[in-house]
PDB file of C-alpha atoms in Angstrom:
ATOM      1  CA  MET I  26     100.342 150.845  90.944  1.00  0.00           C
ATOM      2  CA  PHE I  27     101.426 147.531  92.213  1.00  0.00           C
ATOM      3  CA  ASP I  28     103.833 145.666  90.057  1.00  0.00           C
ATOM      4  CA  VAL I  29     104.882 143.639  92.970  1.00  0.00           C
ATOM      5  CA  ILE I  30     103.106 142.425  95.812  1.00  0.00           C
ATOM      6  CA  ALA I  31     105.211 140.761  98.867  1.00  0.00           C
ATOM      7  CA  VAL I  32     103.366 138.567 101.140  1.00  0.00           C
ATOM      8  CA  PRO I  33     105.251 136.805 104.105  1.00  0.00           C
ATOM      9  CA  VAL I  34     103.254 133.348 104.845  1.00  0.00           C
ATOM     10  CA  ASP I  35     104.286 131.184 107.559  1.00  0.00           C
ATOM     11  CA  GLY I  36     101.787 128.130 107.243  1.00  0.00           C
ATOM     12  CA  SER I  37      99.218 129.577 109.990  1.00  0.00           C
ATOM     13  CA  ASP I  38      95.613 130.693 109.018  1.00  0.00           C
ATOM     14  CA  TYR I  39      96.670 134.440 109.693  1.00  0.00           C
ATOM     15  CA  GLY I  40      99.073 133.998 106.651  1.00  0.00           C
ATOM     16  CA  TYR I  41      96.767 132.371 104.227  1.00  0.00           C
ATOM     17  CA  LYS I  42      94.310 134.949 104.915  1.00  0.00           C
ATOM     18  CA  ALA I  43      96.608 137.630 104.147  1.00  0.00           C
ATOM     19  CA  ALA I  44      97.636 136.002 101.039  1.00  0.00           C
ATOM     20  CA  ASP I  45      93.910 136.098 100.369  1.00  0.00           C
ATOM     21  CA  VAL I  46      94.127 139.328 100.444  1.00  0.00           C
ATOM     22  CA  ALA I  47      97.172 139.920  98.356  1.00  0.00           C
ATOM     23  CA  ILE I  48      95.879 137.538  95.439  1.00  0.00           C
ATOM     24  CA  GLU I  49      92.677 139.751  95.338  1.00  0.00           C
ATOM     25  CA  ILE I  50      94.767 143.130  95.123  1.00  0.00           C
ATOM     26  CA  ALA I  51      97.160 141.512  92.398  1.00  0.00           C
ATOM     27  CA  GLN I  52      93.914 141.061  90.346  1.00  0.00           C
ATOM     28  CA  LYS I  53      92.808 143.910  90.497  1.00  0.00           C
ATOM     29  CA  PHE I  54      96.005 145.745  89.812  1.00  0.00           C
ATOM     30  CA  ASN I  55      97.177 142.721  87.317  1.00  0.00           C
ATOM     31  CA  SER I  56     100.112 142.561  90.054  1.00  0.00           C
ATOM     32  CA  LYS I  57     102.947 139.736  90.850  1.00  0.00           C
ATOM     33  CA  ILE I  58     102.878 138.140  93.935  1.00  0.00           C
ATOM     34  CA  ALA I  59     106.257 137.349  96.003  1.00  0.00           C
ATOM     35  CA  ALA I  60     105.382 134.502  98.184  1.00  0.00           C
ATOM     36  CA  VAL I  61     107.990 134.559 100.780  1.00  0.00           C
ATOM     37  CA  HIS I  62     108.508 131.882 103.709  1.00  0.00           C
ATOM     38  CA  VAL I  63     111.278 132.198 106.568  1.00  0.00           C
ATOM     39  CA  LEU I  64     113.081 128.767 107.278  1.00  0.00           C
ATOM     40  CA  GLU I  65     114.292 130.371 111.095  1.00  0.00           C
ATOM     41  CA  GLU I  66     117.927 130.024 111.135  1.00  0.00           C
ATOM     42  CA  PHE I  67     117.805 128.092 114.447  1.00  0.00           C
ATOM     43  CA  SER I  68     115.330 125.343 114.935  1.00  0.00           C
ATOM     44  CA  LEU I  69     114.645 122.050 116.271  1.00  0.00           C
ATOM     45  CA  ASN I  70     113.627 120.166 113.617  1.00  0.00           C
ATOM     46  CA  SER I  71     115.678 119.270 110.415  1.00  0.00           C
ATOM     47  CA  TYR I  72     116.582 121.455 107.689  1.00  0.00           C
ATOM     48  CA  ASP I  73     114.796 118.962 105.273  1.00  0.00           C
ATOM     49  CA  PHE I  74     111.837 118.811 107.326  1.00  0.00           C
ATOM     50  CA  GLU I  75     111.576 122.649 107.157  1.00  0.00           C
ATOM     51  CA  GLU I  76     112.265 123.389 103.717  1.00  0.00           C
ATOM     52  CA  ASP I  77     109.401 120.675 102.740  1.00  0.00           C
ATOM     53  CA  SER I  78     106.945 122.368 105.011  1.00  0.00           C
ATOM     54  CA  GLY I  79     108.260 125.435 103.663  1.00  0.00           C
ATOM     55  CA  ASP I  80     107.646 124.393 100.264  1.00  0.00           C
ATOM     56  CA  GLU I  81     104.070 123.096 101.073  1.00  0.00           C
ATOM     57  CA  ILE I  82     103.235 126.716 102.337  1.00  0.00           C
ATOM     58  CA  LEU I  83     104.307 128.320  99.247  1.00  0.00           C
ATOM     59  CA  ALA I  84     102.771 125.654  96.901  1.00  0.00           C
ATOM     60  CA  LYS I  85      99.559 126.446  98.564  1.00  0.00           C
ATOM     61  CA  VAL I  86      99.738 130.390  98.118  1.00  0.00           C
ATOM     62  CA  THR I  87     100.590 129.624  94.327  1.00  0.00           C
ATOM     63  CA  GLU I  88      98.074 127.121  93.628  1.00  0.00           C
ATOM     64  CA  LYS I  89      95.525 129.612  95.185  1.00  0.00           C
ATOM     65  CA  ALA I  90      96.691 132.363  93.087  1.00  0.00           C
ATOM     66  CA  SER I  91      96.627 130.327  89.743  1.00  0.00           C
ATOM     67  CA  GLU I  92      93.204 129.933  89.657  1.00  0.00           C
ATOM     68  CA  ALA I  93      93.034 133.620  90.210  1.00  0.00           C
ATOM     69  CA  ASP I  94      95.122 133.576  87.064  1.00  0.00           C
ATOM     70  CA  VAL I  95      97.497 135.896  89.343  1.00  0.00           C
ATOM     71  CA  GLU I  96     101.252 134.979  89.021  1.00  0.00           C
ATOM     72  CA  VAL I  97     103.568 133.890  92.202  1.00  0.00           C
ATOM     73  CA  VAL I  98     107.253 133.875  92.631  1.00  0.00           C
ATOM     74  CA  GLU I  99     108.164 131.954  95.487  1.00  0.00           C
ATOM     75  CA  HIS I 100     110.915 132.892  97.872  1.00  0.00           C
ATOM     76  CA  LEU I 101     112.062 130.034 100.479  1.00  0.00           C
ATOM     77  CA  LEU I 102     114.693 131.798 102.706  1.00  0.00           C
ATOM     78  CA  THR I 103     116.241 131.071 105.471  1.00  0.00           C
ATOM     79  CA  ALA I 104     116.592 134.062 107.658  1.00  0.00           C
ATOM     80  CA  ASP I 105     115.432 135.526 111.088  1.00  0.00           C
ATOM     81  CA  PRO I 106     111.931 136.943 110.097  1.00  0.00           C
ATOM     82  CA  LEU I 107     112.305 139.483 112.911  1.00  0.00           C
ATOM     83  CA  ARG I 108     115.888 140.870 111.668  1.00  0.00           C
ATOM     84  CA  ASP I 109     115.346 140.302 108.048  1.00  0.00           C
ATOM     85  CA  MET I 110     112.108 140.828 106.901  1.00  0.00           C
ATOM     86  CA  ARG I 111     112.704 144.335 105.653  1.00  0.00           C
ATOM     87  CA  PHE I 112     115.849 143.320 103.533  1.00  0.00           C
ATOM     88  CA  ILE I 113     113.379 140.520 102.126  1.00  0.00           C
ATOM     89  CA  VAL I 114     111.020 142.561 101.164  1.00  0.00           C
ATOM     90  CA  ASP I 115     113.215 144.785  99.536  1.00  0.00           C
ATOM     91  CA  GLN I 116     114.757 141.928  98.046  1.00  0.00           C
ATOM     92  CA  THR I 117     111.780 141.021  96.101  1.00  0.00           C
ATOM     93  CA  ARG I 118     111.356 144.492  94.935  1.00  0.00           C
ATOM     94  CA  ALA I 119     107.721 144.406  96.259  1.00  0.00           C
ATOM     95  CA  ASP I 120     105.533 147.832  96.035  1.00  0.00           C
ATOM     96  CA  LEU I 121     103.766 146.923  98.631  1.00  0.00           C
ATOM     97  CA  VAL I 122     103.480 144.357 101.564  1.00  0.00           C
ATOM     98  CA  VAL I 123     100.485 142.394 102.843  1.00  0.00           C
ATOM     99  CA  ILE I 124     100.915 140.559 105.964  1.00  0.00           C
ATOM    100  CA  HIS I 125      99.224 138.971 109.094  1.00  0.00           C
ATOM    101  CA  ALA I 126      98.789 140.706 112.590  1.00  0.00           C
ATOM    102  CA  HIS I 127      99.417 137.413 114.017  1.00  0.00           C
ATOM    103  CA  GLY I 128     101.281 134.695 113.020  1.00  0.00           C
ATOM    104  CA  ALA I 129     102.395 130.507 113.922  1.00  0.00           C
ATOM    105  CA  ASN I 130     104.077 132.353 116.928  1.00  0.00           C
ATOM    106  CA  ASN I 131     101.495 134.171 118.778  1.00  0.00           C
ATOM    107  CA  ASN I 132     103.077 134.849 121.678  1.00  0.00           C
ATOM    108  CA  ARG I 133     105.073 137.689 120.823  1.00  0.00           C
ATOM    109  CA  PHE I 134     102.937 140.350 120.753  1.00  0.00           C
ATOM    110  CA  VAL I 135     103.452 144.019 120.886  1.00  0.00           C
ATOM    111  CA  SER I 136     101.027 146.189 122.216  1.00  0.00           C
ATOM    112  CA  PHE I 137      99.944 149.665 121.106  1.00  0.00           C
ATOM    113  CA  GLU I 138      98.467 151.994 123.473  1.00  0.00           C
ATOM    114  CA  ASP I 139      98.270 155.566 121.861  1.00  0.00           C
ATOM    115  CA  ASN I 140      95.727 156.887 120.483  1.00  0.00           C
ATOM    116  CA  SER I 141      96.208 155.986 116.441  1.00  0.00           C
ATOM    117  CA  VAL I 142      96.590 152.459 117.450  1.00  0.00           C
ATOM    118  CA  SER I 143      94.869 151.833 120.591  1.00  0.00           C
ATOM    119  CA  ASP I 144      94.704 148.296 122.333  1.00  0.00           C
ATOM    120  CA  THR I 145      95.707 146.526 119.335  1.00  0.00           C
ATOM    121  CA  GLN I 146      98.255 143.565 119.416  1.00  0.00           C
ATOM    122  CA  ILE I 147     100.020 142.484 116.692  1.00  0.00           C
ATOM    123  CA  GLY I 148     103.009 140.325 115.903  1.00  0.00           C
ATOM    124  CA  SER I 149     106.287 141.625 116.395  1.00  0.00           C
ATOM    125  CA  VAL I 150     107.466 140.928 112.477  1.00  0.00           C
ATOM    126  CA  SER I 151     104.441 142.500 111.670  1.00  0.00           C
ATOM    127  CA  GLU I 152     105.120 145.503 114.445  1.00  0.00           C
ATOM    128  CA  ARG I 153     108.928 145.954 112.943  1.00  0.00           C
ATOM    129  CA  LEU I 154     108.019 145.677 109.068  1.00  0.00           C
ATOM    130  CA  LEU I 155     105.208 148.473 110.058  1.00  0.00           C
ATOM    131  CA  ARG I 156     108.055 150.814 111.353  1.00  0.00           C
ATOM    132  CA  THR I 157     111.134 149.956 108.795  1.00  0.00           C
ATOM    133  CA  SER I 158     109.545 149.310 105.616  1.00  0.00           C
ATOM    134  CA  ASN I 159     110.199 151.904 102.215  1.00  0.00           C
ATOM    135  CA  VAL I 160     106.893 150.943 100.819  1.00  0.00           C
ATOM    136  CA  PRO I 161     103.411 150.588 101.995  1.00  0.00           C
ATOM    137  CA  VAL I 162     102.621 147.706 104.292  1.00  0.00           C
ATOM    138  CA  LEU I 163      98.673 146.415 104.728  1.00  0.00           C
ATOM    139  CA  LEU I 164      97.971 144.451 107.586  1.00  0.00           C
ATOM    140  CA  VAL I 165      95.496 141.785 107.778  1.00  0.00           C
ATOM    141  CA  LYS I 166      93.870 140.908 111.128  1.00  0.00           C
TER     142      LYS I 166
END
C-alpha cells in the first residue's frame, strides 16, 4: 500500500514522535522511510554547523528504524520548508507523509476554526502540506 513514507524531521520531540509513527507504519506495510531534514536557506549558524546538526537528526531516525528492521533513505536538503515541502515530498516519491503538528519553531501556527478542525493549532509547514500535498498526509499531535 505504501512503498515510501516521507517523514520530515526537525530535531524536535514532535518530529521524532512523527518518525516513530512512520516507522511503525513502515513495519506493517513493509515500506521504506524517506527521512527528510531541511536546512533553512538563511540561518544565523554556519552551514557546517547546520549540516552536522541535520546529519545527527537523520542518524537518530535511521538508527531507530534499523532497530525495527525498516530501511531509511536520508535526505538532507537546503530549502525553505514552508515554500518547498510539497516539492521535497514529491521528489522522495512518497505514498504517504507523516508529519508533526508542531516543530522546533512553535511560534508559527495556523488556527482552524471551522467545524471539521475546530480550535486546532498546527504549524505553518504542516498546514501548507496538508493543503497542497498530492499524497495522503498523517498529522501527528
